[in-house]
Amino acid sequence: MKSVSVFGATGSIGCTAAKILKHQSDKFNVEVITGGSNVLQLAKTAIELDAKHVVIADESLLNELQKHLENHKITISAGRNALLEAASRPVDISLQGIVGFAGVECSLIAARSTKTLALANKESLVCAGPLLRSICTEHKTTLVPVDSEHSAIFQCLQGEDLRTVERIILTASGGPFLNTPMHELSDVTAEQAAAHPRWKMGLRISIDSASMFNKAMELIETKELFDISSDKLEVIVQPQSIIHSMVGFNDGAIMAHMGPADMTGAIGYALNYPNRETLPLERLDFSKLGRLDFVSVDPNKFPAIQIAEHVIELSGLAGAVFNAAKEQALDLFLSGHLGFLEMSLVVERAINEYAKNSHNRTVTLDDLIDIDNSTRRFIQKNVKGNCHV
Ligand code: NDP
Ligand code: MG
């Protein structure tokens, strides 16, 4: 039996993980599960998984959680500090499924105390890639990606020599606006942007997929995870979302990872790594599938990809600026203060501002928190009324 903690257990990743842990209950002991504010879901999952300890990040909900769990032998704590304390508890596997910058410190702490860090929180690599990698090296922690593209690449690279890799080809679904003319994008609503045609995910990542900010994050994530030079990274739209990514080698061979658009595969792989176990996942039927298409990314419609290339070039704290700006721009879009296309203008402005004074040095957690705060303040100050950067 392996011990496992799930951070962000009430979210899309967390619920899929819970489904797998139930399916494989003979293989895992659940130590800690955490949620942000969804008390009901958290309590339900804690009981179903027989978790030893539960953390609710929103401190004001402690009493409510206690009520739901009063007849169970489950210990409870609440608040940000409790969350970070839970991350420091030693386990075999720590699954990081918190969304956004809120998950970064949690990953950095867990990387010191877990044997395997199963990482869904891509913000950890985008903001703190080198720091996270050095902690993993120092503590001999195995970092296994959960993001479907990175899990695909990781799987294609098993047993391979990284020096033989010629190219990494990230696939994108293209999101709900792949075929929408650019002039119609300025007025799209959050609801339209969140309606992902293939993947069922949390609200924020779904909208990031529509703007391709998600793919931009993943480009940086790939660079940080596999330490590959940016001229070897490519993005191609694969609208059916069957190929989850590809790796090209120096002999011209290309390995592609295929599967249904369901995170059960990537989460299950990370939880069971280095083994493969049977997973409750639909099997592909190629006769029904019929075809696989590939489409180039339109850089005018989706400028996020080029911004990410600039971020990779800048390195240092640029990833943290990019993430903070993107999170802030998304909040402004969700509250109706920014149009869909204006999000990339805001992020670009923040990156250009950073580039004026950027310096490449070792990044600490305090640096990350400072730049995250100052970037959000910069955007709040510069976006007035209905956009204007
Ligand atoms: P969701 O929004 O569905 O879930 C987010 C989780 O984080 C919830 O458990 C939420 O709690 C918790 N949370 C939110 N804010 C805080 C906070 N301040 N402190 C503590 N916990 C918090 O997100 P997803 O599951 O979609 O995504 C999670 C991460 O995985 C993201 O980084 C995303 O980019 C990445 N990812 C997701 C994929 C997917 O298929 N969903 C695919 C690949 C990567 P609550 O709901 O209780 O408030
Ligand atoms: Mg992904």
GROMACS .gro file of C-alpha atoms and ligand atoms in nm:
model
  438
    1MET     CA    1   0.000   0.000   0.000
    2LYS     CA    2   0.122   0.349  -0.084
    3SER     CA    3   0.030   0.659   0.110
    4VAL     CA    4  -0.113   0.945  -0.095
    5SER     CA    5  -0.226   1.302  -0.028
    6VAL     CA    6  -0.449   1.492  -0.269
    7PHE     CA    7  -0.433   1.872  -0.274
    8GLY     CA    8  -0.730   2.033  -0.445
    9ALA     CA    9  -0.940   1.719  -0.394
   10THR     CA   10  -1.267   1.904  -0.464
   11GLY     CA   11  -1.166   2.020  -0.812
   12SER     CA   12  -1.178   1.857  -1.152
   13ILE     CA   13  -0.836   1.690  -1.112
   14GLY     CA   14  -0.909   1.604  -0.748
   15CYS     CA   15  -1.243   1.438  -0.823
   16THR     CA   16  -1.092   1.228  -1.103
   17ALA     CA   17  -0.810   1.130  -0.868
   18ALA     CA   18  -1.067   1.031  -0.605
   19LYS     CA   19  -1.242   0.811  -0.861
   20ILE     CA   20  -0.912   0.632  -0.936
   21LEU     CA   21  -0.822   0.598  -0.567
   22LYS     CA   22  -1.160   0.437  -0.501
   23HIS     CA   23  -1.109   0.205  -0.798
   24GLN     CA   24  -0.764   0.109  -0.663
   25SER     CA   25  -0.845   0.117  -0.291
   26ASP     CA   26  -0.633  -0.195  -0.237
   27LYS     CA   27  -0.323  -0.001  -0.346
   28PHE     CA   28  -0.350   0.333  -0.166
   29ASN     CA   29  -0.395   0.472   0.186
   30VAL     CA   30  -0.523   0.827   0.172
   31GLU     CA   31  -0.344   1.048   0.424
   32VAL     CA   32  -0.460   1.403   0.354
   33ILE     CA   33  -0.712   1.560   0.123
   34THR     CA   34  -0.763   1.935   0.088
   35GLY     CA   35  -1.022   2.168  -0.058
   36GLY     CA   36  -1.062   2.542  -0.096
   37SER     CA   37  -1.422   2.618  -0.001
   38ASN     CA   38  -1.640   2.334  -0.129
   39VAL     CA   39  -1.715   2.182   0.214
   40LEU     CA   40  -1.978   1.935   0.102
   41GLN     CA   41  -1.764   1.781  -0.170
   42LEU     CA   42  -1.463   1.772   0.060
   43ALA     CA   43  -1.649   1.592   0.337
   44LYS     CA   44  -1.804   1.346   0.091
   45THR     CA   45  -1.466   1.264  -0.065
   46ALA     CA   46  -1.298   1.233   0.276
   47ILE     CA   47  -1.555   0.974   0.384
   48GLU     CA   48  -1.544   0.786   0.054
   49LEU     CA   49  -1.165   0.766   0.056
   50ASP     CA   50  -1.138   0.709   0.430
   51ALA     CA   51  -0.885   0.993   0.451
   52LYS     CA   52  -0.696   1.038   0.778
   53HIS     CA   53  -0.686   1.417   0.769
   54VAL     CA   54  -0.879   1.690   0.588
   55VAL     CA   55  -0.786   2.054   0.534
   56ILE     CA   56  -1.021   2.330   0.424
   57ALA     CA   57  -0.825   2.633   0.303
   58ASP     CA   58  -1.108   2.875   0.382
   59GLU     CA   59  -1.077   2.906   0.760
   60SER     CA   60  -1.432   3.036   0.806
   61LEU     CA   61  -1.568   2.696   0.697
   62LEU     CA   62  -1.402   2.492   0.971
   63ASN     CA   63  -1.718   2.453   1.183
   64GLU     CA   64  -1.926   2.349   0.886
   65LEU     CA   65  -1.669   2.086   0.790
   66GLN     CA   66  -1.659   1.961   1.150
   67LYS     CA   67  -2.035   1.914   1.144
   68HIS     CA   68  -2.020   1.706   0.827
   69LEU     CA   69  -1.746   1.483   0.969
   70GLU     CA   70  -1.847   1.464   1.336
   71ASN     CA   71  -1.927   1.093   1.326
   72HIS     CA   72  -1.604   0.998   1.152
   73LYS     CA   73  -1.254   0.936   1.277
   74ILE     CA   74  -1.106   1.203   1.051
   75THR     CA   75  -0.894   1.488   1.186
   76ILE     CA   76  -0.952   1.836   1.048
   77SER     CA   77  -0.765   2.162   1.014
   78ALA     CA   78  -0.830   2.489   0.832
   79GLY     CA   79  -0.653   2.787   0.678
   80ARG     CA   80  -0.352   2.854   0.462
   81ASN     CA   81  -0.099   2.751   0.729
   82ALA     CA   82  -0.282   2.424   0.787
   83LEU     CA   83  -0.268   2.358   0.412
   84LEU     CA   84   0.108   2.416   0.404
   85GLU     CA   85   0.158   2.204   0.716
   86ALA     CA   86  -0.033   1.921   0.546
   87ALA     CA   87   0.193   1.954   0.242
   88SER     CA   88   0.496   1.891   0.465
   89ARG     CA   89   0.365   1.555   0.591
   90PRO     CA   90   0.571   1.266   0.449
   91VAL     CA   91   0.386   1.047   0.198
   92ASP     CA   92   0.471   0.823  -0.095
   93ILE     CA   93   0.272   1.035  -0.343
   94SER     CA   94   0.155   1.392  -0.325
   95LEU     CA   95  -0.091   1.491  -0.597
   96GLN     CA   96  -0.097   1.867  -0.649
   97GLY     CA   97  -0.430   1.966  -0.801
   98ILE     CA   98  -0.483   2.315  -0.656
   99VAL     CA   99  -0.549   2.572  -0.926
  100GLY     CA  100  -0.332   2.880  -0.973
  101PHE     CA  101  -0.051   3.048  -0.785
  102ALA     CA  102  -0.215   2.933  -0.458
  103GLY     CA  103  -0.074   2.586  -0.535
  104VAL     CA  104   0.287   2.686  -0.597
  105GLU     CA  105   0.410   2.706  -0.236
  106CYS     CA  106   0.226   2.383  -0.161
  107SER     CA  107   0.417   2.204  -0.439
  108LEU     CA  108   0.749   2.347  -0.321
  109ILE     CA  109   0.686   2.222   0.034
  110ALA     CA  110   0.553   1.883  -0.078
  111ALA     CA  111   0.859   1.834  -0.299
  112ARG     CA  112   1.066   1.814   0.021
  113SER     CA  113   0.855   1.551   0.195
  114THR     CA  114   0.701   1.323  -0.065
  115LYS     CA  115   0.868   1.047  -0.263
  116THR     CA  116   0.671   1.122  -0.581
  117LEU     CA  117   0.528   1.460  -0.668
  118ALA     CA  118   0.240   1.406  -0.911
  119LEU     CA  119   0.206   1.757  -1.047
  120ALA     CA  120  -0.110   1.890  -1.208
  121ASN     CA  121  -0.058   2.248  -1.085
  122LYS     CA  122   0.129   2.374  -1.393
  123GLU     CA  123   0.173   2.714  -1.228
  124SER     CA  124   0.440   2.553  -1.007
  125LEU     CA  125   0.662   2.490  -1.308
  126VAL     CA  126   0.573   2.811  -1.493
  127CYS     CA  127   0.651   3.029  -1.189
  128ALA     CA  128   0.912   2.825  -1.009
  129GLY     CA  129   1.049   2.562  -1.249
  130PRO     CA  130   1.421   2.577  -1.160
  131LEU     CA  131   1.347   2.611  -0.785
  132LEU     CA  132   1.110   2.315  -0.787
  133ARG     CA  133   1.350   2.102  -0.988
  134SER     CA  134   1.640   2.178  -0.757
  135ILE     CA  135   1.431   2.086  -0.449
  136CYS     CA  136   1.332   1.758  -0.618
  137THR     CA  137   1.696   1.683  -0.697
  138GLU     CA  138   1.810   1.767  -0.346
  139HIS     CA  139   1.540   1.551  -0.183
  140LYS     CA  140   1.550   1.275  -0.445
  141THR     CA  141   1.183   1.336  -0.522
  142THR     CA  142   1.044   1.192  -0.844
  143LEU     CA  143   0.851   1.454  -1.036
  144VAL     CA  144   0.577   1.301  -1.250
  145PRO     CA  145   0.368   1.538  -1.462
  146VAL     CA  146  -0.010   1.506  -1.463
  147ASP     CA  147  -0.092   1.760  -1.732
  148SER     CA  148  -0.201   1.535  -2.020
  149GLU     CA  149   0.054   1.668  -2.272
  150HIS     CA  150   0.342   1.641  -2.028
  151SER     CA  151   0.234   1.299  -1.911
  152ALA     CA  152   0.229   1.200  -2.280
  153ILE     CA  153   0.580   1.336  -2.338
  154PHE     CA  154   0.704   1.178  -2.014
  155GLN     CA  155   0.564   0.843  -2.128
  156CYS     CA  156   0.717   0.877  -2.477
  157LEU     CA  157   1.053   0.946  -2.313
  158GLN     CA  158   1.061   0.638  -2.088
  159GLY     CA  159   1.387   0.457  -2.151
  160GLU     CA  160   1.503   0.720  -2.402
  161ASP     CA  161   1.814   0.937  -2.393
  162LEU     CA  162   1.710   1.306  -2.380
  163ARG     CA  163   2.008   1.392  -2.601
  164THR     CA  164   1.844   1.206  -2.889
  165VAL     CA  165   1.534   1.425  -2.876
  166GLU     CA  166   1.507   1.647  -3.182
  167ARG     CA  167   1.169   1.802  -3.111
  168ILE     CA  168   0.878   1.797  -2.871
  169ILE     CA  169   0.542   1.857  -3.033
  170LEU     CA  170   0.274   1.977  -2.794
  171THR     CA  171  -0.076   1.918  -2.919
  172ALA     CA  172  -0.363   2.159  -2.855
  173SER     CA  173  -0.733   2.101  -2.903
  174GLY     CA  174  -0.783   2.455  -3.034
  175GLY     CA  175  -1.060   2.512  -2.779
  176PRO     CA  176  -1.411   2.634  -2.857
  177PHE     CA  177  -1.295   2.917  -3.086
  178LEU     CA  178  -1.070   2.725  -3.324
  179ASN     CA  179  -1.301   2.803  -3.616
  180THR     CA  180  -1.445   3.133  -3.491
  181PRO     CA  181  -1.337   3.433  -3.701
  182MET     CA  182  -1.116   3.673  -3.506
  183HIS     CA  183  -1.359   3.966  -3.533
  184GLU     CA  184  -1.620   3.765  -3.341
  185LEU     CA  185  -1.385   3.697  -3.050
  186SER     CA  186  -1.393   4.043  -2.895
  187ASP     CA  187  -1.748   3.993  -2.767
  188VAL     CA  188  -1.745   3.632  -2.651
  189THR     CA  189  -1.871   3.560  -2.298
  190ALA     CA  190  -1.707   3.362  -2.020
  191GLU     CA  191  -1.972   3.097  -2.065
  192GLN     CA  192  -1.885   3.055  -2.434
  193ALA     CA  193  -1.512   3.051  -2.355
  194ALA     CA  194  -1.557   2.787  -2.085
  195ALA     CA  195  -1.745   2.547  -2.315
  196HIS     CA  196  -1.450   2.328  -2.406
  197PRO     CA  197  -1.532   2.094  -2.697
  198ARG     CA  198  -1.323   1.798  -2.575
  199TRP     CA  199  -1.199   1.816  -2.218
  200LYS     CA  200  -1.406   1.847  -1.899
  201MET     CA  201  -1.195   2.067  -1.671
  202GLY     CA  202  -1.216   2.345  -1.411
  203LEU     CA  203  -1.345   2.687  -1.517
  204ARG     CA  204  -1.010   2.868  -1.525
  205ILE     CA  205  -0.817   2.614  -1.731
  206SER     CA  206  -1.113   2.582  -1.970
  207ILE     CA  207  -1.108   2.956  -2.047
  208ASP     CA  208  -0.728   2.948  -2.066
  209SER     CA  209  -0.768   2.676  -2.328
  210ALA     CA  210  -1.000   2.897  -2.533
  211SER     CA  211  -0.743   3.180  -2.535
  212MET     CA  212  -0.454   2.932  -2.571
  213PHE     CA  213  -0.301   3.076  -2.256
  214ASN     CA  214  -0.318   2.721  -2.133
  215LYS     CA  215  -0.100   2.605  -2.423
  216ALA     CA  216   0.132   2.898  -2.361
  217MET     CA  217   0.165   2.788  -1.996
  218GLU     CA  218   0.230   2.436  -2.118
  219LEU     CA  219   0.508   2.548  -2.349
  220ILE     CA  220   0.689   2.697  -2.049
  221GLU     CA  221   0.600   2.389  -1.844
  222THR     CA  222   0.760   2.166  -2.110
  223LYS     CA  223   1.075   2.374  -2.114
  224GLU     CA  224   1.102   2.357  -1.734
  225LEU     CA  225   1.017   1.988  -1.701
  226PHE     CA  226   1.236   1.846  -1.975
  227ASP     CA  227   1.504   2.116  -1.983
  228ILE     CA  228   1.486   2.132  -2.359
  229SER     CA  229   1.590   2.430  -2.569
  230SER     CA  230   1.298   2.636  -2.696
  231ASP     CA  231   1.389   2.589  -3.065
  232LYS     CA  232   1.297   2.221  -3.021
  233LEU     CA  233   0.943   2.300  -2.902
  234GLU     CA  234   0.646   2.306  -3.138
  235VAL     CA  235   0.270   2.343  -3.098
  236ILE     CA  236   0.015   2.192  -3.334
  237VAL     CA  237  -0.363   2.184  -3.306
  238GLN     CA  238  -0.504   1.830  -3.305
  239PRO     CA  239  -0.876   1.904  -3.278
  240GLN     CA  240  -0.987   1.551  -3.184
  241SER     CA  241  -0.757   1.559  -2.875
  242ILE     CA  242  -0.659   1.198  -2.930
  243ILE     CA  243  -0.285   1.258  -2.965
  244HIS     CA  244  -0.183   1.409  -2.633
  245SER     CA  245   0.164   1.510  -2.755
  246MET     CA  246   0.460   1.373  -2.951
  247VAL     CA  247   0.836   1.340  -2.928
  248GLY     CA  248   1.060   1.337  -3.237
  249PHE     CA  249   1.401   1.166  -3.217
  250ASN     CA  250   1.727   1.211  -3.410
  251ASP     CA  251   1.657   0.907  -3.630
  252GLY     CA  252   1.337   1.069  -3.759
  253ALA     CA  253   1.105   0.853  -3.550
  254ILE     CA  254   0.812   1.019  -3.382
  255MET     CA  255   0.646   0.872  -3.074
  256ALA     CA  256   0.289   0.985  -3.018
  257HIS     CA  257   0.085   0.921  -2.706
  258MET     CA  258  -0.282   0.855  -2.779
  259GLY     CA  259  -0.586   0.810  -2.562
  260PRO     CA  260  -0.932   0.946  -2.497
  261ALA     CA  261  -0.965   1.304  -2.370
  262ASP     CA  262  -0.998   1.199  -2.009
  263MET     CA  263  -0.758   1.291  -1.729
  264THR     CA  264  -0.807   0.947  -1.572
  265GLY     CA  265  -0.520   0.825  -1.793
  266ALA     CA  266  -0.263   1.087  -1.691
  267ILE     CA  267  -0.360   1.095  -1.322
  268GLY     CA  268  -0.371   0.715  -1.302
  269TYR     CA  269  -0.030   0.690  -1.470
  270ALA     CA  270   0.123   0.936  -1.221
  271LEU     CA  271  -0.031   0.762  -0.919
  272ASN     CA  272   0.092   0.420  -1.031
  273TYR     CA  273   0.428   0.524  -1.179
  274PRO     CA  274   0.656   0.345  -1.262
  275ASN     CA  275   0.398   0.068  -1.302
  276ARG     CA  276   0.094   0.059  -1.528
  277GLU     CA  277  -0.232  -0.054  -1.374
  278THR     CA  278  -0.578  -0.112  -1.520
  279LEU     CA  279  -0.771   0.215  -1.523
  280PRO     CA  280  -1.142   0.294  -1.560
  281LEU     CA  281  -1.091   0.467  -1.895
  282GLU     CA  282  -1.275   0.431  -2.224
  283ARG     CA  283  -1.072   0.241  -2.489
  284LEU     CA  284  -1.019   0.407  -2.828
  285ASP     CA  285  -1.207   0.262  -3.124
  286PHE     CA  286  -1.017   0.372  -3.436
  287SER     CA  287  -1.286   0.256  -3.673
  288LYS     CA  288  -1.528   0.499  -3.510
  289LEU     CA  289  -1.267   0.772  -3.485
  290GLY     CA  290  -1.202   0.769  -3.860
  291ARG     CA  291  -0.943   1.045  -3.886
  292LEU     CA  292  -0.691   1.261  -3.708
  293ASP     CA  293  -0.651   1.625  -3.817
  294PHE     CA  294  -0.368   1.870  -3.764
  295VAL     CA  295  -0.399   2.249  -3.790
  296SER     CA  296  -0.138   2.522  -3.739
  297VAL     CA  297  -0.195   2.777  -3.463
  298ASP     CA  298  -0.306   3.117  -3.593
  299PRO     CA  299  -0.067   3.361  -3.415
  300ASN     CA  300  -0.299   3.659  -3.467
  301LYS     CA  301  -0.591   3.488  -3.304
  302PHE     CA  302  -0.384   3.327  -3.030
  303PRO     CA  303  -0.094   3.562  -2.941
  304ALA     CA  304  -0.043   3.386  -2.606
  305ILE     CA  305   0.196   3.137  -2.766
  306GLN     CA  306   0.434   3.408  -2.882
  307ILE     CA  307   0.420   3.578  -2.543
  308ALA     CA  308   0.523   3.246  -2.386
  309GLU     CA  309   0.820   3.223  -2.623
  310HIS     CA  310   0.928   3.567  -2.502
  311VAL     CA  311   0.884   3.451  -2.139
  312ILE     CA  312   1.109   3.150  -2.200
  313GLU     CA  313   1.372   3.381  -2.350
  314LEU     CA  314   1.356   3.618  -2.051
  315SER     CA  315   1.357   3.338  -1.786
  316GLY     CA  316   1.416   3.447  -1.422
  317LEU     CA  317   1.087   3.575  -1.281
  318ALA     CA  318   0.921   3.615  -1.621
  319GLY     CA  319   0.716   3.297  -1.575
  320ALA     CA  320   0.576   3.427  -1.245
  321VAL     CA  321   0.492   3.761  -1.407
  322PHE     CA  322   0.326   3.582  -1.695
  323ASN     CA  323   0.118   3.364  -1.464
  324ALA     CA  324   0.013   3.649  -1.232
  325ALA     CA  325  -0.080   3.869  -1.528
  326LYS     CA  326  -0.275   3.589  -1.690
  327GLU     CA  327  -0.460   3.505  -1.366
  328GLN     CA  328  -0.540   3.872  -1.309
  329ALA     CA  329  -0.652   3.922  -1.670
  330LEU     CA  330  -0.877   3.618  -1.640
  331ASP     CA  331  -1.034   3.757  -1.320
  332LEU     CA  332  -1.101   4.083  -1.506
  333PHE     CA  333  -1.251   3.893  -1.798
  334LEU     CA  334  -1.473   3.693  -1.562
  335SER     CA  335  -1.592   4.012  -1.391
  336GLY     CA  336  -1.667   4.176  -1.725
  337HIS     CA  337  -1.391   4.439  -1.706
  338LEU     CA  338  -1.183   4.300  -1.990
  339GLY     CA  339  -1.274   4.159  -2.330
  340PHE     CA  340  -1.155   3.815  -2.439
  341LEU     CA  341  -0.891   3.947  -2.681
  342GLU     CA  342  -0.776   4.212  -2.435
  343MET     CA  343  -0.643   3.952  -2.194
  344SER     CA  344  -0.336   3.895  -2.408
  345LEU     CA  345  -0.274   4.273  -2.437
  346VAL     CA  346  -0.267   4.299  -2.059
  347VAL     CA  347  -0.030   4.006  -2.021
  348GLU     CA  348   0.200   4.136  -2.294
  349ARG     CA  349   0.213   4.475  -2.127
  350ALA     CA  350   0.313   4.318  -1.794
  351ILE     CA  351   0.585   4.111  -1.959
  352ASN     CA  352   0.725   4.412  -2.148
  353GLU     CA  353   0.731   4.608  -1.823
  354TYR     CA  354   0.920   4.324  -1.654
  355ALA     CA  355   1.162   4.295  -1.947
  356LYS     CA  356   1.275   4.657  -1.893
  357ASN     CA  357   1.429   4.572  -1.555
  358SER     CA  358   1.466   4.196  -1.569
  359HIS     CA  359   1.775   4.030  -1.433
  360ASN     CA  360   1.849   3.665  -1.442
  361ARG     CA  361   1.932   3.529  -1.098
  362THR     CA  362   1.837   3.249  -0.864
  363VAL     CA  363   1.471   3.282  -0.771
  364THR     CA  364   1.342   3.232  -0.414
  365LEU     CA  365   0.988   3.179  -0.290
  366ASP     CA  366   0.984   3.533  -0.148
  367ASP     CA  367   1.080   3.671  -0.492
  368LEU     CA  368   0.791   3.477  -0.643
  369ILE     CA  369   0.537   3.604  -0.391
  370ASP     CA  370   0.662   3.965  -0.432
  371ILE     CA  371   0.648   3.960  -0.811
  372ASP     CA  372   0.310   3.789  -0.808
  373ASN     CA  373   0.169   4.066  -0.586
  374SER     CA  374   0.333   4.352  -0.774
  375THR     CA  375   0.221   4.220  -1.114
  376ARG     CA  376  -0.139   4.197  -0.998
  377ARG     CA  377  -0.118   4.551  -0.858
  378PHE     CA  378   0.035   4.676  -1.185
  379ILE     CA  379  -0.253   4.532  -1.384
  380GLN     CA  380  -0.520   4.660  -1.148
  381LYS     CA  381  -0.367   5.007  -1.181
  382ASN     CA  382  -0.341   4.994  -1.558
  383VAL     CA  383  -0.674   4.842  -1.649
  384LYS     CA  384  -0.934   5.109  -1.601
  385GLY     CA  385  -1.299   5.064  -1.674
  386ASN     CA  386  -1.351   4.843  -1.973
  387CYS     CA  387  -0.989   4.772  -2.059
  388HIS     CA  388  -0.714   4.986  -2.136
  389VAL     CA  389  -0.362   4.905  -2.110
  390NDP     P1  390  -1.060   2.331  -1.032
  390NDP     O1  391  -1.095   2.475  -1.031
  390NDP     O2  392  -1.159   2.234  -1.080
  390NDP     O3  393  -1.015   2.286  -0.885
  390NDP     C1  394  -0.921   2.361  -0.813
  390NDP     C2  395  -0.897   2.302  -0.677
  390NDP     O4  396  -0.813   2.394  -0.605
  390NDP     C3  397  -1.024   2.287  -0.594
  390NDP     O5  398  -1.007   2.179  -0.506
  390NDP     C4  399  -1.028   2.418  -0.515
  390NDP     O6  400  -1.104   2.411  -0.398
  390NDP     C5  401  -0.880   2.434  -0.484
  390NDP     N1  402  -0.843   2.571  -0.455
  390NDP     C6  403  -0.874   2.682  -0.526
  390NDP     N2  404  -0.819   2.790  -0.470
  390NDP     C7  405  -0.754   2.748  -0.359
  390NDP     C8  406  -0.679   2.814  -0.258
  390NDP     N3  407  -0.660   2.947  -0.260
  390NDP     N4  408  -0.625   2.739  -0.161
  390NDP     C9  409  -0.643   2.605  -0.157
  390NDP     N5  410  -0.713   2.537  -0.249
  390NDP    C10  411  -0.768   2.608  -0.349
  390NDP     O7  412  -0.923   2.320  -1.113
  390NDP     P2  413  -0.872   2.197  -1.201
  390NDP     O8  414  -0.888   2.070  -1.125
  390NDP     O9  415  -0.926   2.209  -1.337
  390NDP    O10  416  -0.716   2.231  -1.212
  390NDP    C11  417  -0.626   2.212  -1.106
  390NDP    C12  418  -0.484   2.231  -1.157
  390NDP    O11  419  -0.454   2.128  -1.249
  390NDP    C13  420  -0.463   2.363  -1.233
  390NDP    O12  421  -0.334   2.408  -1.210
  390NDP    C14  422  -0.481   2.322  -1.378
  390NDP    O13  423  -0.411   2.407  -1.466
  390NDP    C15  424  -0.420   2.183  -1.376
  390NDP     N6  425  -0.470   2.093  -1.480
  390NDP    C16  426  -0.603   2.063  -1.484
  390NDP    C17  427  -0.653   1.979  -1.581
  390NDP    C18  428  -0.797   1.938  -1.582
  390NDP    O14  429  -0.833   1.851  -1.659
  390NDP     N7  430  -0.883   1.994  -1.501
  390NDP    C19  431  -0.566   1.925  -1.686
  390NDP    C20  432  -0.428   1.960  -1.671
  390NDP    C21  433  -0.383   2.041  -1.571
  390NDP     P3  434  -1.265   2.445  -0.391
  390NDP    O15  435  -1.323   2.406  -0.523
  390NDP    O16  436  -1.310   2.359  -0.276
  390NDP    O17  437  -1.279   2.589  -0.361
  391MG      MG  438  -0.283   2.012  -2.068
   0.00000   0.00000   0.00000
